[in-house]
Amino acid sequence: MNYSEFKSALIYDSFRVLSLQEAIDLMLRFPDIYTDIDFGGKSPELAINLIQENFYKYGYALSDRFIIEIYSFSDYEKINSLHHFKNYLFTESLFNNGKDLTDSQRDEIIDFCNKKSIKTVAVYSSYITKNITEKYSKAGIAVIAYGEIANSVEDFGSLKELGCSGIQSDCVENKDWWAYGDK
């Protein structure tokens, strides 16, 4: 998809996509906005270089408001060699080719995250159990859920009950997450 096609695409036939510059413009206007940069497991160098160009224009303070999503230990190393960001999110999905992880694989992720001060891991919502959230929590790492269950206001409550700290959702709003259980 080229840039023109990207910019004209609608998400759920309603929402327009933002360019990096539009996201940065919003970050400059609203100091409480954080932007998640998701490379989808692809090479991050081009995007990091574009982000760095904006640091030169607007200052490095914006750097602390990017959440860099990584899928592997090598993603972190590549990105960190270009620029060290304050906030990373380790997403499990590509660590085991989209399959659920074993306890020993999660132990590897916990060890890596603790060494690199990564405080949040994203886990596919269908794989989340109380044992998984407790395992990460005991290591000081928050679990964020994503996937089908996290996209349904009617269903995501179970994720909160299992110990998730939050969700990545295409359609559930922040107010829904915080209001869950108050009804």
mmCIF file of N, CA, C and O in Angstrom, residues 94-136:
data_model
loop_
_atom_site.group_PDB
_atom_site.id
_atom_site.type_symbol
_atom_site.label_atom_id
_atom_site.label_comp_id
_atom_site.label_asym_id
_atom_site.label_seq_id
_atom_site.Cartn_x
_atom_site.Cartn_y
_atom_site.Cartn_z
ATOM 1 N N LEU A 94 4.578 -12.697 18.098
ATOM 2 C CA LEU A 94 5.507 -13.264 17.124
ATOM 3 C C LEU A 94 6.632 -14.058 17.771
ATOM 4 O O LEU A 94 7.428 -14.685 17.079
ATOM 5 N N PHE A 95 6.690 -14.049 19.089
ATOM 6 C CA PHE A 95 7.757 -14.756 19.799
ATOM 7 C C PHE A 95 7.688 -16.265 19.537
ATOM 8 O O PHE A 95 8.690 -16.938 19.486
ATOM 9 N N ASN A 96 6.472 -16.774 19.357
ATOM 10 C CA ASN A 96 6.264 -18.196 19.093
ATOM 11 C C ASN A 96 5.358 -18.376 17.876
ATOM 12 O O ASN A 96 4.456 -19.209 17.880
ATOM 13 N N ASN A 97 5.576 -17.552 16.857
ATOM 14 C CA ASN A 97 4.807 -17.615 15.596
ATOM 15 C C ASN A 97 3.305 -17.581 15.804
ATOM 16 O O ASN A 97 2.554 -18.287 15.136
ATOM 17 N N GLY A 98 2.842 -16.767 16.745
ATOM 18 C CA GLY A 98 1.414 -16.592 16.965
ATOM 19 C C GLY A 98 0.779 -17.634 17.870
ATOM 20 O O GLY A 98 -0.407 -17.549 18.166
ATOM 21 N N LYS A 99 1.550 -18.604 18.311
ATOM 22 C CA LYS A 99 1.016 -19.644 19.201
ATOM 23 C C LYS A 99 1.231 -19.210 20.650
ATOM 24 O O LYS A 99 2.084 -18.386 20.952
ATOM 25 N N ASP A 100 0.447 -19.824 21.540
ATOM 26 C CA ASP A 100 0.619 -19.549 22.957
ATOM 27 C C ASP A 100 2.028 -19.939 23.389
ATOM 28 O O ASP A 100 2.629 -20.858 22.824
ATOM 29 N N LEU A 101 2.556 -19.248 24.369
ATOM 30 C CA LEU A 101 3.914 -19.489 24.830
ATOM 31 C C LEU A 101 3.948 -20.500 25.971
ATOM 32 O O LEU A 101 2.956 -20.673 26.689
ATOM 33 N N THR A 102 5.081 -21.130 26.132
ATOM 34 C CA THR A 102 5.309 -22.017 27.268
ATOM 35 C C THR A 102 5.752 -21.174 28.458
ATOM 36 O O THR A 102 6.134 -20.004 28.306
ATOM 37 N N ASP A 103 5.746 -21.783 29.633
ATOM 38 C CA ASP A 103 6.238 -21.077 30.821
ATOM 39 C C ASP A 103 7.695 -20.663 30.649
ATOM 40 O O ASP A 103 8.082 -19.565 31.042
ATOM 41 N N SER A 104 8.508 -21.539 30.064
ATOM 42 C CA SER A 104 9.929 -21.197 29.911
ATOM 43 C C SER A 104 10.118 -20.049 28.918
ATOM 44 O O SER A 104 11.015 -19.224 29.100
ATOM 45 N N GLN A 105 9.282 -19.956 27.885
ATOM 46 C CA GLN A 105 9.370 -18.822 26.959
ATOM 47 C C GLN A 105 8.974 -17.531 27.671
ATOM 48 O O GLN A 105 9.612 -16.493 27.478
ATOM 49 N N ARG A 106 7.956 -17.607 28.500
ATOM 50 C CA ARG A 106 7.574 -16.414 29.261
ATOM 51 C C ARG A 106 8.670 -16.046 30.266
ATOM 52 O O ARG A 106 8.907 -14.865 30.507
ATOM 53 N N ASP A 107 9.339 -17.046 30.826
ATOM 54 C CA ASP A 107 10.466 -16.760 31.718
ATOM 55 C C ASP A 107 11.571 -16.011 30.972
ATOM 56 O O ASP A 107 12.178 -15.077 31.512
ATOM 57 N N GLU A 108 11.831 -16.391 29.721
ATOM 58 C CA GLU A 108 12.825 -15.680 28.897
ATOM 59 C C GLU A 108 12.414 -14.228 28.697
ATOM 60 O O GLU A 108 13.242 -13.316 28.788
ATOM 61 N N ILE A 109 11.128 -14.025 28.404
ATOM 62 C CA ILE A 109 10.621 -12.664 28.189
ATOM 63 C C ILE A 109 10.726 -11.857 29.478
ATOM 64 O O ILE A 109 11.163 -10.699 29.470
ATOM 65 N N ILE A 110 10.352 -12.453 30.590
ATOM 66 C CA ILE A 110 10.446 -11.762 31.879
ATOM 67 C C ILE A 110 11.897 -11.362 32.171
ATOM 68 O O ILE A 110 12.169 -10.219 32.556
ATOM 69 N N ASP A 111 12.813 -12.287 31.969
ATOM 70 C CA ASP A 111 14.229 -11.996 32.210
ATOM 71 C C ASP A 111 14.702 -10.842 31.327
ATOM 72 O O ASP A 111 15.342 -9.900 31.805
ATOM 73 N N PHE A 112 14.354 -10.890 30.056
ATOM 74 C CA PHE A 112 14.752 -9.839 29.117
ATOM 75 C C PHE A 112 14.130 -8.494 29.523
ATOM 76 O O PHE A 112 14.823 -7.476 29.583
ATOM 77 N N CYS A 113 12.825 -8.507 29.780
ATOM 78 C CA CYS A 113 12.138 -7.260 30.130
ATOM 79 C C CYS A 113 12.714 -6.644 31.397
ATOM 80 O O CYS A 113 12.905 -5.426 31.464
ATOM 81 N N ASN A 114 13.007 -7.465 32.380
ATOM 82 C CA ASN A 114 13.587 -6.923 33.611
ATOM 83 C C ASN A 114 14.984 -6.354 33.374
ATOM 84 O O ASN A 114 15.325 -5.309 33.916
ATOM 85 N N LYS A 115 15.787 -7.009 32.541
ATOM 86 C CA LYS A 115 17.124 -6.486 32.231
ATOM 87 C C LYS A 115 17.043 -5.154 31.486
ATOM 88 O O LYS A 115 17.906 -4.300 31.646
ATOM 89 N N LYS A 116 16.022 -4.991 30.639
ATOM 90 C CA LYS A 116 15.897 -3.790 29.806
ATOM 91 C C LYS A 116 14.908 -2.774 30.366
ATOM 92 O O LYS A 116 14.600 -1.776 29.709
ATOM 93 N N SER A 117 14.386 -3.020 31.552
ATOM 94 C CA SER A 117 13.409 -2.122 32.212
ATOM 95 C C SER A 117 12.136 -1.943 31.392
ATOM 96 O O SER A 117 11.574 -0.847 31.334
ATOM 97 N N ILE A 118 11.682 -3.007 30.772
ATOM 98 C CA ILE A 118 10.415 -2.995 30.038
ATOM 99 C C ILE A 118 9.342 -3.440 31.013
ATOM 100 O O ILE A 118 9.416 -4.527 31.583
ATOM 101 N N LYS A 119 8.343 -2.604 31.221
ATOM 102 C CA LYS A 119 7.375 -2.820 32.293
ATOM 103 C C LYS A 119 6.018 -3.350 31.832
ATOM 104 O O LYS A 119 5.128 -3.560 32.650
ATOM 105 N N THR A 120 5.843 -3.562 30.510
ATOM 106 C CA THR A 120 4.538 -4.004 30.021
ATOM 107 C C THR A 120 4.699 -5.030 28.912
ATOM 108 O O THR A 120 5.537 -4.873 28.028
ATOM 109 N N VAL A 121 3.856 -6.059 28.975
ATOM 110 C CA VAL A 121 3.824 -7.109 27.960
ATOM 111 C C VAL A 121 2.388 -7.218 27.447
ATOM 112 O O VAL A 121 1.441 -7.183 28.233
ATOM 113 N N ALA A 122 2.243 -7.337 26.131
ATOM 114 C CA ALA A 122 0.928 -7.551 25.533
ATOM 115 C C ALA A 122 0.769 -9.038 25.229
ATOM 116 O O ALA A 122 1.642 -9.655 24.629
ATOM 117 N N VAL A 123 -0.366 -9.599 25.674
ATOM 118 C CA VAL A 123 -0.664 -11.017 25.497
ATOM 119 C C VAL A 123 -1.993 -11.129 24.764
ATOM 120 O O VAL A 123 -2.946 -10.400 25.072
ATOM 121 N N TYR A 124 -2.053 -12.047 23.802
ATOM 122 C CA TYR A 124 -3.291 -12.275 23.057
ATOM 123 C C TYR A 124 -4.398 -12.671 24.037
ATOM 124 O O TYR A 124 -4.210 -13.549 24.889
ATOM 125 N N SER A 125 -5.541 -12.025 23.945
ATOM 126 C CA SER A 125 -6.595 -12.161 24.949
ATOM 127 C C SER A 125 -7.078 -13.598 25.150
ATOM 128 O O SER A 125 -7.410 -13.988 26.268
ATOM 129 N N SER A 126 -7.101 -14.404 24.116
ATOM 130 C CA SER A 126 -7.565 -15.788 24.255
ATOM 131 C C SER A 126 -6.583 -16.666 25.032
ATOM 132 O O SER A 126 -6.948 -17.752 25.472
ATOM 133 N N TYR A 127 -5.332 -16.218 25.175
ATOM 134 C CA TYR A 127 -4.327 -17.004 25.891
ATOM 135 C C TYR A 127 -4.212 -16.629 27.365
ATOM 136 O O TYR A 127 -3.563 -17.319 28.137
ATOM 137 N N ILE A 128 -4.820 -15.531 27.757
ATOM 138 C CA ILE A 128 -4.613 -15.015 29.110
ATOM 139 C C ILE A 128 -5.313 -15.890 30.144
ATOM 140 O O ILE A 128 -6.479 -16.234 30.002
ATOM 141 N N THR A 129 -4.529 -16.206 31.172
ATOM 142 C CA THR A 129 -5.049 -16.909 32.342
ATOM 143 C C THR A 129 -4.578 -16.153 33.582
ATOM 144 O O THR A 129 -3.687 -15.306 33.504
ATOM 145 N N LYS A 130 -5.156 -16.495 34.699
ATOM 146 C CA LYS A 130 -4.737 -15.897 35.970
ATOM 147 C C LYS A 130 -3.259 -16.210 36.238
ATOM 148 O O LYS A 130 -2.514 -15.355 36.709
ATOM 149 N N ASN A 131 -2.832 -17.431 35.891
ATOM 150 C CA ASN A 131 -1.425 -17.811 36.099
ATOM 151 C C ASN A 131 -0.478 -16.919 35.301
ATOM 152 O O ASN A 131 0.587 -16.550 35.796
ATOM 153 N N ILE A 132 -0.857 -16.588 34.068
ATOM 154 C CA ILE A 132 -0.005 -15.748 33.226
ATOM 155 C C ILE A 132 0.084 -14.333 33.801
ATOM 156 O O ILE A 132 1.181 -13.778 33.936
ATOM 157 N N THR A 133 -1.054 -13.751 34.158
ATOM 158 C CA THR A 133 -1.004 -12.384 34.701
ATOM 159 C C THR A 133 -0.252 -12.359 36.024
ATOM 160 O O THR A 133 0.499 -11.422 36.291
ATOM 161 N N GLU A 134 -0.410 -13.392 36.850
ATOM 162 C CA GLU A 134 0.317 -13.443 38.123
ATOM 163 C C GLU A 134 1.818 -13.615 37.905
ATOM 164 O O GLU A 134 2.626 -13.005 38.611
ATOM 165 N N LYS A 135 2.189 -14.439 36.931
ATOM 166 C CA LYS A 135 3.608 -14.670 36.623
ATOM 167 C C LYS A 135 4.287 -13.343 36.254
ATOM 168 O O LYS A 135 5.349 -13.005 36.784
ATOM 169 N N TYR A 136 3.663 -12.607 35.341
ATOM 170 C CA TYR A 136 4.227 -11.319 34.944
ATOM 171 C C TYR A 136 4.175 -10.320 36.098
ATOM 172 O O TYR A 136 5.132 -9.590 36.354
#
